[in-house]
Tab-separated table of C-alpha atoms and ligand atoms in Angstrom:
chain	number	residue	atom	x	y	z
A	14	UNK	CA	48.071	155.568	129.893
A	15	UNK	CA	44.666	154.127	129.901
A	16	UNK	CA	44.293	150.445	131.718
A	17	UNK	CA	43.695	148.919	128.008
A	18	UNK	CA	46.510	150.157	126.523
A	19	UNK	CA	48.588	148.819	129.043
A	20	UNK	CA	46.655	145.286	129.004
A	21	UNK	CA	46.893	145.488	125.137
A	22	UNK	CA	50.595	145.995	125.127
A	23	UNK	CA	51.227	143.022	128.061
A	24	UNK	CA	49.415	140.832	125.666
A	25	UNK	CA	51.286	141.671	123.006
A	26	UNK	CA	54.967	140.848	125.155
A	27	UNK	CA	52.972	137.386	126.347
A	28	UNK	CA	52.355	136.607	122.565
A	29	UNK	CA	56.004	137.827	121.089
A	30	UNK	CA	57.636	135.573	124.116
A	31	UNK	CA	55.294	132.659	123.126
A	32	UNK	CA	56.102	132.825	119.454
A	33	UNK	CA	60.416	133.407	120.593
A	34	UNK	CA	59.887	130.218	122.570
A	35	UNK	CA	58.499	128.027	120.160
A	36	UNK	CA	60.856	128.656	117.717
A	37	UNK	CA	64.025	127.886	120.232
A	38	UNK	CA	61.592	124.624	120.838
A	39	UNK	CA	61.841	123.782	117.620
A	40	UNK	CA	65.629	124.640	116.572
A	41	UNK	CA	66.077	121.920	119.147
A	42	UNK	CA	63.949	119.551	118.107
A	43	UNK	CA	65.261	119.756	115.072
A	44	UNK	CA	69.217	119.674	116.188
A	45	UNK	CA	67.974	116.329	117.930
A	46	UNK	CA	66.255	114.809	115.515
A	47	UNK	CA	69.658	115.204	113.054
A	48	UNK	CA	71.635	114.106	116.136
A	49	UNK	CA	69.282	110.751	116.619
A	50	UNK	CA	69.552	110.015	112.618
A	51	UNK	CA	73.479	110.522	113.093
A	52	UNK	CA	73.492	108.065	115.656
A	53	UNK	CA	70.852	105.688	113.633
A	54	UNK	CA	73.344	105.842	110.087
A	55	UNK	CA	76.651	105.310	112.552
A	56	UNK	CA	74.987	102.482	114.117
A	57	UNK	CA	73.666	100.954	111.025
A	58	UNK	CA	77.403	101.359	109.737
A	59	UNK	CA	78.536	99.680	112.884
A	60	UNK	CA	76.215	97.071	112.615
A	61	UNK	CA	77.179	96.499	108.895
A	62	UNK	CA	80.664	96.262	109.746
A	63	UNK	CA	79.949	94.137	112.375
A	64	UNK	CA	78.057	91.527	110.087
A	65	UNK	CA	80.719	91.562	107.622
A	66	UNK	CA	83.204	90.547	109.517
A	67	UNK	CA	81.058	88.522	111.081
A	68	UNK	CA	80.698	86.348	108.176
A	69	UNK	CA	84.261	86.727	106.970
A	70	UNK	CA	85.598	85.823	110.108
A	71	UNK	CA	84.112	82.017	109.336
A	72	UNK	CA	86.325	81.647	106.522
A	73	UNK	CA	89.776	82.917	107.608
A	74	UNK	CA	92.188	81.057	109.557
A	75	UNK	CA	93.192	82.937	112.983
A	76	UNK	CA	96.698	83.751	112.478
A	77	UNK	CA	98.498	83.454	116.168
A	78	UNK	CA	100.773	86.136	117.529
A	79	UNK	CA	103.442	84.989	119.880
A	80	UNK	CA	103.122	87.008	123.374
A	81	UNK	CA	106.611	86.841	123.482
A	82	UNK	CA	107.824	88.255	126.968
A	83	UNK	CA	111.399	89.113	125.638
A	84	UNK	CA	114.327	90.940	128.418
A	85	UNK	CA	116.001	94.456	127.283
A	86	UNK	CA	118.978	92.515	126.303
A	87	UNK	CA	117.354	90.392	123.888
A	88	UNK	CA	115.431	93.606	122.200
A	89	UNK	CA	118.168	95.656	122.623
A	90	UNK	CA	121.818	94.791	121.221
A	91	UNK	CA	124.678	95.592	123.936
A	92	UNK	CA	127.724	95.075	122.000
A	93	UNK	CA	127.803	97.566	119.821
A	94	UNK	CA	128.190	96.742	115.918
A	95	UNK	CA	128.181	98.665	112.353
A	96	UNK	CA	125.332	97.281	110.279
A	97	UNK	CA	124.095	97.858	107.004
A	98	UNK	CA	120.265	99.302	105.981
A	99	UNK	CA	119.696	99.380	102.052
A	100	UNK	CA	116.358	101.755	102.298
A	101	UNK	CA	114.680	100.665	99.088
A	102	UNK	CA	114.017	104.364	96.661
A	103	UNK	CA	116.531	106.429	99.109
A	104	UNK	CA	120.129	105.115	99.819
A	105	UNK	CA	122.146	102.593	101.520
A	106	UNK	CA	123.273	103.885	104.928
A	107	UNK	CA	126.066	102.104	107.720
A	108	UNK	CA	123.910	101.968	110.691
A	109	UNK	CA	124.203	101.512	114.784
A	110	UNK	CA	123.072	98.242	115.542
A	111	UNK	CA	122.094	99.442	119.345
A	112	UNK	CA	119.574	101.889	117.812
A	113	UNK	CA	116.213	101.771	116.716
A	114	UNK	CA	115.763	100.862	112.837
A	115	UNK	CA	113.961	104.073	113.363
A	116	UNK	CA	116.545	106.555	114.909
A	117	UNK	CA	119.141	105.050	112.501
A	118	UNK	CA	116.759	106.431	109.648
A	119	UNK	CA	116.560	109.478	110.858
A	120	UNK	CA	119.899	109.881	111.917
A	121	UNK	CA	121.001	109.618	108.151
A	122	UNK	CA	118.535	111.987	107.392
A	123	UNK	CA	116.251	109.543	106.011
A	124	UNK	CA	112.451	110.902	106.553
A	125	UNK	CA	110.335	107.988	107.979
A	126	UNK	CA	106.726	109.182	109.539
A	127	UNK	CA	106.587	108.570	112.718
A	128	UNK	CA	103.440	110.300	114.381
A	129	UNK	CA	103.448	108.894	117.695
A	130	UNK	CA	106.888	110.161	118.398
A	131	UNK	CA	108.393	106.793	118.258
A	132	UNK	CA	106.385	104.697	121.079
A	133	UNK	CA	104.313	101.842	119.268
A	134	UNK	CA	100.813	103.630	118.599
A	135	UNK	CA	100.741	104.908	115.401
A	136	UNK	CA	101.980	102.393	112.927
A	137	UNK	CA	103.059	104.795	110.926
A	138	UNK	CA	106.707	103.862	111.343
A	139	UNK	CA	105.941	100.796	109.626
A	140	UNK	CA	108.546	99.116	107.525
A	141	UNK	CA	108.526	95.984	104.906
A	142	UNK	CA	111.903	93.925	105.245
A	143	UNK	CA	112.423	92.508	102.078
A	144	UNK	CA	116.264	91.006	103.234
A	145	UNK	CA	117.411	90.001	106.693
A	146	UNK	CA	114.373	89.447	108.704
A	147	UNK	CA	116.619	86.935	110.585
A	148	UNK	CA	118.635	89.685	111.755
A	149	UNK	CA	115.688	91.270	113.386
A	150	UNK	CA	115.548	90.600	117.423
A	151	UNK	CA	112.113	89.243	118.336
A	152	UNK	CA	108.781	91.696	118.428
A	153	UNK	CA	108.659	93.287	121.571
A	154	UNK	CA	105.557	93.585	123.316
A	155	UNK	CA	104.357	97.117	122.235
A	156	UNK	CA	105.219	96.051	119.016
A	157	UNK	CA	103.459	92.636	119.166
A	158	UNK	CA	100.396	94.371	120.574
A	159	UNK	CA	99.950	96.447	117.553
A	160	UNK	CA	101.012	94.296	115.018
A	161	UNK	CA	98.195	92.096	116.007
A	162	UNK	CA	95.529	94.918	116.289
A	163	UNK	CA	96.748	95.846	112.473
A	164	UNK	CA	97.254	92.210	111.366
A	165	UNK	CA	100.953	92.501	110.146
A	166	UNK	CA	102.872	89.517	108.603
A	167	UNK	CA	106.105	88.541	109.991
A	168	UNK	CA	108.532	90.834	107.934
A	169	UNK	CA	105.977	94.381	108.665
A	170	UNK	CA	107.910	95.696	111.212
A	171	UNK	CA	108.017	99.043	113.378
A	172	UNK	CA	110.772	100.989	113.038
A	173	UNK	CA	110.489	102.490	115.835
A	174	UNK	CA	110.839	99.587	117.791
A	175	UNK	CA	112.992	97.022	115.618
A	176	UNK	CA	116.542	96.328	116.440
A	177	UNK	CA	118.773	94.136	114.152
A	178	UNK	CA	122.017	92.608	114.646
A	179	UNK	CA	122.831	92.607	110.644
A	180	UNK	CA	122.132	94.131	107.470
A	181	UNK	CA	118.559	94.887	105.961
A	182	UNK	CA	117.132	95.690	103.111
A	183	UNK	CA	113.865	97.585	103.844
A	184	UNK	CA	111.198	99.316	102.340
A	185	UNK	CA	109.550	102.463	103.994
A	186	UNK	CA	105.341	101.728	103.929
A	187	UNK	CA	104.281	104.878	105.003
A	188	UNK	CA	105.010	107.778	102.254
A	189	UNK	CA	102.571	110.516	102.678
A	190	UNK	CA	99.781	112.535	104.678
A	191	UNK	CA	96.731	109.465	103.026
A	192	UNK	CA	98.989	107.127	104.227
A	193	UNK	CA	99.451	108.433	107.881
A	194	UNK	CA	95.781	108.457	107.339
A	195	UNK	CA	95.109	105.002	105.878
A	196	UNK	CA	97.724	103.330	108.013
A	197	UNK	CA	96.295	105.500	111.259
A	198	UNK	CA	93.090	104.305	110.811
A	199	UNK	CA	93.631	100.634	110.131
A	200	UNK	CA	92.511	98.006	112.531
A	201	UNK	CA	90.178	100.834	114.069
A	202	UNK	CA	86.724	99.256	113.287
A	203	UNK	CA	87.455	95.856	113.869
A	204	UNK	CA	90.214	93.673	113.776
A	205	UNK	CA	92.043	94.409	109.846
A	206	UNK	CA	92.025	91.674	107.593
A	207	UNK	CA	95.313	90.549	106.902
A	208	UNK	CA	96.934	91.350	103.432
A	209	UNK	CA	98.280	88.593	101.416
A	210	UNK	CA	98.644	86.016	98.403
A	211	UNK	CA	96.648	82.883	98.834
A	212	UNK	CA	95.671	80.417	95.752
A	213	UNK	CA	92.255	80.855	95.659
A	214	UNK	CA	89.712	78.830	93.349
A	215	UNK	CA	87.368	81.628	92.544
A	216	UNK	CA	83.980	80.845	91.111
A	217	UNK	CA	81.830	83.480	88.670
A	218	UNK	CA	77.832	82.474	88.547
A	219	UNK	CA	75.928	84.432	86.023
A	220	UNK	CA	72.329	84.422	84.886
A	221	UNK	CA	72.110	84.589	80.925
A	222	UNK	CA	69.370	87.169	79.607
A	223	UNK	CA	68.799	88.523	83.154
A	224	UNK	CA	68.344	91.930	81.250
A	225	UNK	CA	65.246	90.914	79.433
A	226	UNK	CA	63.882	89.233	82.429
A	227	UNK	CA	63.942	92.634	84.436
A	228	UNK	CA	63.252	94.550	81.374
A	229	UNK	CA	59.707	93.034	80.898
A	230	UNK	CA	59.017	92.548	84.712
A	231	UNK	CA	57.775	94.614	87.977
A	232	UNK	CA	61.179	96.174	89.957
A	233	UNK	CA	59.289	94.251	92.897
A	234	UNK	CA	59.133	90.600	91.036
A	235	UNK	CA	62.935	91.325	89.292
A	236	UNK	CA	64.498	92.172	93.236
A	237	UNK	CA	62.063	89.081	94.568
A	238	UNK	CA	63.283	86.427	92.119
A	239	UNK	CA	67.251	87.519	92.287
A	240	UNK	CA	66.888	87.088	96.290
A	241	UNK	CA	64.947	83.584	95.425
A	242	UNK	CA	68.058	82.784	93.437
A	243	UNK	CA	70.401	84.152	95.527
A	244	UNK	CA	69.283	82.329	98.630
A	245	UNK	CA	68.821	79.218	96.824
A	246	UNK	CA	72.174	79.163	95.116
A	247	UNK	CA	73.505	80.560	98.802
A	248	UNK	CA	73.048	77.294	100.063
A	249	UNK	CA	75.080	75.449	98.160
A	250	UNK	CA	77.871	77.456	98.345
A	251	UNK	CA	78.017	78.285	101.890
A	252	UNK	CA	77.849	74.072	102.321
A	253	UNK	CA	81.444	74.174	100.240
A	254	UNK	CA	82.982	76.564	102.333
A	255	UNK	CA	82.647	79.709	99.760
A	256	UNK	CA	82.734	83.112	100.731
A	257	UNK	CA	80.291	85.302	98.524
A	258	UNK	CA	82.882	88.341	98.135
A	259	UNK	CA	80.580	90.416	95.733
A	260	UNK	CA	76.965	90.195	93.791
A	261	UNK	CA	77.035	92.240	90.119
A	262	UNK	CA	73.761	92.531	89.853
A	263	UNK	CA	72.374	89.095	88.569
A	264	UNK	CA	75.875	87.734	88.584
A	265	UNK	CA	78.274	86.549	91.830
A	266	UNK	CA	81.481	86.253	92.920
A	267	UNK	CA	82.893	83.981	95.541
A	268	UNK	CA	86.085	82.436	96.681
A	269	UNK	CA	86.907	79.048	97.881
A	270	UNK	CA	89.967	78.202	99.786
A	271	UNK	CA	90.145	81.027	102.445
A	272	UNK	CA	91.435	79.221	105.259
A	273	UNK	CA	93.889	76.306	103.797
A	274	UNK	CA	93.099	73.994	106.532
A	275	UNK	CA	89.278	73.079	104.864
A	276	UNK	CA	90.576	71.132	102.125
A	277	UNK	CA	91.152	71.438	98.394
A	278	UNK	CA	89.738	74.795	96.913
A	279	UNK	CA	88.977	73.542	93.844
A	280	UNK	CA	87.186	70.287	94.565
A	281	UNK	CA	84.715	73.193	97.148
A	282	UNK	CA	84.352	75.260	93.610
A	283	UNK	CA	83.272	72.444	91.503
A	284	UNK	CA	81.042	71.319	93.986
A	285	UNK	CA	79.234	74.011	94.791
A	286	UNK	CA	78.941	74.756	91.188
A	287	UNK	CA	77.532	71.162	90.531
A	288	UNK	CA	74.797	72.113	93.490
A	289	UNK	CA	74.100	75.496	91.896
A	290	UNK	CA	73.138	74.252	88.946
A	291	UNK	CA	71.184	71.687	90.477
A	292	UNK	CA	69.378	74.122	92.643
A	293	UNK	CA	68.272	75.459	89.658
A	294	UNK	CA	65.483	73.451	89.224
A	295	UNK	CA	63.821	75.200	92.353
A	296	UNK	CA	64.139	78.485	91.132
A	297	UNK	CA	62.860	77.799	87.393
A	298	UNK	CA	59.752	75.622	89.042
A	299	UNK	CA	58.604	78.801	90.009
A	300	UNK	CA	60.194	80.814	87.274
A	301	UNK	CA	57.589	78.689	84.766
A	302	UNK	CA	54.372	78.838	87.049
A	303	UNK	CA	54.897	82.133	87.755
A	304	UNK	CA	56.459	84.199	85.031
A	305	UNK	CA	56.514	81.314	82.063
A	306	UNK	CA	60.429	81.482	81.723
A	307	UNK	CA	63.306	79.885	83.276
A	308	UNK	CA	66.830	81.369	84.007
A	309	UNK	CA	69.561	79.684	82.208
A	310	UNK	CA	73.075	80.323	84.590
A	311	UNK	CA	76.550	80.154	83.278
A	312	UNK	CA	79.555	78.918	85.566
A	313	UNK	CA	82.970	79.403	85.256
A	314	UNK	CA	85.968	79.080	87.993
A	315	UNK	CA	89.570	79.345	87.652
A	316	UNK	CA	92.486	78.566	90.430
A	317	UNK	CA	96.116	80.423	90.879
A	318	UNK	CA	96.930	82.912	92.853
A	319	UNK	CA	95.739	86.243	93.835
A	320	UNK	CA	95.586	89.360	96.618
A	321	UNK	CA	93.607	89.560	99.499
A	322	UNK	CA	92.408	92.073	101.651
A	323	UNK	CA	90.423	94.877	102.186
A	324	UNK	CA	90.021	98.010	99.790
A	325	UNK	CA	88.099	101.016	99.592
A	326	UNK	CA	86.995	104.133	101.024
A	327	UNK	CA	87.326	104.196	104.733
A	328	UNK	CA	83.748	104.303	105.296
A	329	UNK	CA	83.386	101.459	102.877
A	330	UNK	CA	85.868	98.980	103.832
A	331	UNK	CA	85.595	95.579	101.255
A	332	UNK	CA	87.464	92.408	101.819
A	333	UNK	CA	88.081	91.289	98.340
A	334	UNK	CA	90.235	89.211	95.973
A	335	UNK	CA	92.367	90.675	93.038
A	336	UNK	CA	94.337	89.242	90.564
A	337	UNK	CA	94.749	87.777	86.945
A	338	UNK	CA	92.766	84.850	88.158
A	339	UNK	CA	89.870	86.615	89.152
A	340	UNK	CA	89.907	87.997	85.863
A	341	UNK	CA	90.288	84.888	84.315
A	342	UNK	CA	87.250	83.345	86.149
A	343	UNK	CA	85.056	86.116	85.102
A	344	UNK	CA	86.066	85.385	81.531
A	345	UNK	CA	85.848	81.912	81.624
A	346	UNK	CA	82.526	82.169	82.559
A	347	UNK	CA	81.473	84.582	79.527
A	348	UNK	CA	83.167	81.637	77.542
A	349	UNK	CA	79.815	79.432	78.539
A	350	UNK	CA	78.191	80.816	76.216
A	351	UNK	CA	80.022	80.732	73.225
A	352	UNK	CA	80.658	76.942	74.123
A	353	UNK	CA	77.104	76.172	74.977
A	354	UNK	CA	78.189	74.946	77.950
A	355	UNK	CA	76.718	75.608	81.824
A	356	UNK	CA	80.018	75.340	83.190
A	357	UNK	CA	83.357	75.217	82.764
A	358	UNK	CA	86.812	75.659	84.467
A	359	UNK	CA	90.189	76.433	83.693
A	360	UNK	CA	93.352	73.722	83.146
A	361	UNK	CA	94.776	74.581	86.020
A	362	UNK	CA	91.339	74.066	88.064
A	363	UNK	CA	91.143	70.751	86.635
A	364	UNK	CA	94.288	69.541	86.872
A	365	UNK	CA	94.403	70.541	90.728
A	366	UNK	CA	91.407	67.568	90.753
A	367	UNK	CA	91.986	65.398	87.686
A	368	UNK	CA	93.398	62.401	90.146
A	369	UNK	CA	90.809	62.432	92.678
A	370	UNK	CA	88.461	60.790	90.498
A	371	UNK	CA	85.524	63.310	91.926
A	372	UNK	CA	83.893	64.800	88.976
A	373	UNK	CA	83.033	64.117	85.608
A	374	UNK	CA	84.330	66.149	82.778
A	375	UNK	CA	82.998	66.537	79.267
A	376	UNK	CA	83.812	68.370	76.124
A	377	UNK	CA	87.728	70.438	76.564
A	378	UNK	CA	88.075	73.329	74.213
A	379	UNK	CA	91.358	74.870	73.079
A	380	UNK	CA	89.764	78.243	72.697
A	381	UNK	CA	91.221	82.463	72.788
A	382	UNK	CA	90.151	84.442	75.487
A	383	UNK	CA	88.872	88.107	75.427
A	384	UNK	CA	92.102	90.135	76.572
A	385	UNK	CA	94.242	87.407	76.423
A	386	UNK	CA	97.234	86.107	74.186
A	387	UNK	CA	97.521	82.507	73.187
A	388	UNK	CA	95.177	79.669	73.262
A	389	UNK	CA	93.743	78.820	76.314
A	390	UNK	CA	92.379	75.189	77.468
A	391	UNK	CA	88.880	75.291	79.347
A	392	UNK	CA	87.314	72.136	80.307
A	393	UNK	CA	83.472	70.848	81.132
A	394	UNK	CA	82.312	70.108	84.193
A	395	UNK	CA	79.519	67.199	84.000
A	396	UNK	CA	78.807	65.691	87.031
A	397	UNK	CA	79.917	63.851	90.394
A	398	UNK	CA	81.274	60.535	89.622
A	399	UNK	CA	78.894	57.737	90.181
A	400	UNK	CA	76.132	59.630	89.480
B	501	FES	S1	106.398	105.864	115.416
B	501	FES	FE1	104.404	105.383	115.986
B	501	FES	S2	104.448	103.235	116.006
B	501	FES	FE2	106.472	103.725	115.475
């Protein structure tokens, strides 16, 4: 072989090799740069979850956990006693009061999960008492540990590690493989937000023709002017204590009365609805130089009871309120409206502040509700007394 032919075909190896390395080079490169925007979205999702609770944590009273240090003998009956578990959808069984709540299920042949074999990691064990939570010996630690980490009440118990010296009526939490799931996973984030009824004053704040407005405007000047809003109106809530749960697009949602120990929920709502609409003023100011219109806001707030807690996908955890009142405070503010009014709340809103001799009320209307029977009573809120 002549000495070109061999240089010609070394050339050609040096150039296939070049071409095979670049392209491993860049299947890396590539494999990286996923990894690194993997690692951006998780932290960004960390950092999200992070503010949330963050900002939740403000509003909701710490709930303390007694460390109680407890002996064998007090978590664990010696004298030996028949006892009786009514297991809510399954059957009433006659039970050993020196076993686990847990063993005596499954000794009946009662099926209650139980993924961590019984030794106070999984939760999935979990139980609600609804009778006898008297007869239940004290948390031990295990069990106090993870009951704080998942935020239980008093009567969510593990059944794996509850003993009780009498008769219980009980409810199984954990039914199925989502639940295992759901239940697993709870707490893992951050600390879970407890689950419960409180009586909430929640306030709904919506701007009146906001569809127009962004119809006939730049996306840029419609997202500019709801943050202007927004961090105008903000202000007065977060100086009453509220706790935006939610925007709607131009309208908001936001609860008063999250931690009981700040003071009357409903005096909070009215206030910071009073401030809102005085705060208006700065945002129409601008509104008219700018734009020649002003936003006209409706306000409505009613106070009773509702859920709270956090819903949703796991990746999109959201602490929120549900209930008929939050229903009832979105309607009443769709009611401003009709009754040419800015704002108004519901009887039971008003009566919770009637005596105090805060606010001012105007007009009261006796007036049907969209969705609901009967008559309803819905008075005006004018102003802070004395002003
Ligand atoms: S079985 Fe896992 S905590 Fe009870």
């Amino acid at each position: 072989m002549h000495q070109e032919h061999i240089v010609f075909i070394l050339l050609i190896i040096t150039i296939i090799l070049l071409i095979l390395k670049l392209f491993i080079q860049s299947k890396k490169l590539h494999k990286l740069s996923s990894q690194f925007d993997e690692i951006k979205n998780q932290t960004k999702l960390n950092e999200k979850s992070v503010k949330t609770e963050t900002y939740l944590s403000r509003f909701l009273p710490k709930i303390e956990y007694e460390e109680v240090k407890i002996s064998s003998e007090e978590s664990h009956p010696i004298n030996k006693k028949t006892i009786e578990l009514d297991v809510v959808d399954d059957k009433k069984i006659q039970a050993n009061n020196t076993k686990s709540i847990l063993e005596n299920l499954l000794n009946a042949g009662i099926e209650c999960k139980h993924e961590c074999g019984g030794n106070a990691r999984c939760s999935t064990c979990r139980i609600i008492v609804l009778e006898g939570i008297e007869n239940c010996l004290p948390r031990n630690l295990a069990e106090t540990e993870l009951a704080k980490k998942k935020s239980f009440s008093e009567e969510i118990r593990l059944a794996c590690q509850t003993y009780s010296s009498g008769n219980l009526k009980l409810r199984r939490l954990v039914l199925d493989k989502q639940d295992i799931e759901t239940a697993v996973n709870e707490g893992v984030a951050h600390n879970a937000i407890p689950k419960r009824e409180e009586k909430l004053a929640i306030l709904f704040c919506d701007i009146r023709s906001f569809t127009n407005f962004s119809e006939k405007n730049y996306p840029y000047d419609v997202i500019h002017m709801l943050n202007r809003y927004f961090n105008e109106i903000g202000k007065e809530i977060d100086e009453n204590s509220g706790y935006i749960d939610k925007y709607m697009g131009d309208g908001i949602m936001v609860l008063f009365g999250l931690n009981p120990k700040k003071g009357n929920p409903s005096v909070h709502a009215i206030q910071a609805g009073l401030g809102i609409l005085n705060s208006l003023e700065n945002i129409n100011s601008y509104l008219r130089k700018n734009f020649h219109i002003e936003f006209k806001i409706g306000i409505g707030i009613d106070y009773g009871n509702v859920l709270i807690g956090e819903i949703g996908y796991k990746l999109k955890m959201q602490f929120t309120a549900i209930g008929d009142t939050v229903n009832m405070a979105s309607r009443i503010e769709g009611m401003t409206k009709k009754t040419h009014s800015n704002f108004l709340i519901s009887d039971s809103t008003y009566q919770s502040v009637k005596d105090l001799g805060l606010f001012e009320f105007g007009k009261k209307f006796r007036t049907e509700i969209r969705g609901k029977s009967g008559l309803y009573v819905l008075h005006e809120v004018l102003q802070k007394s004395g002003n």
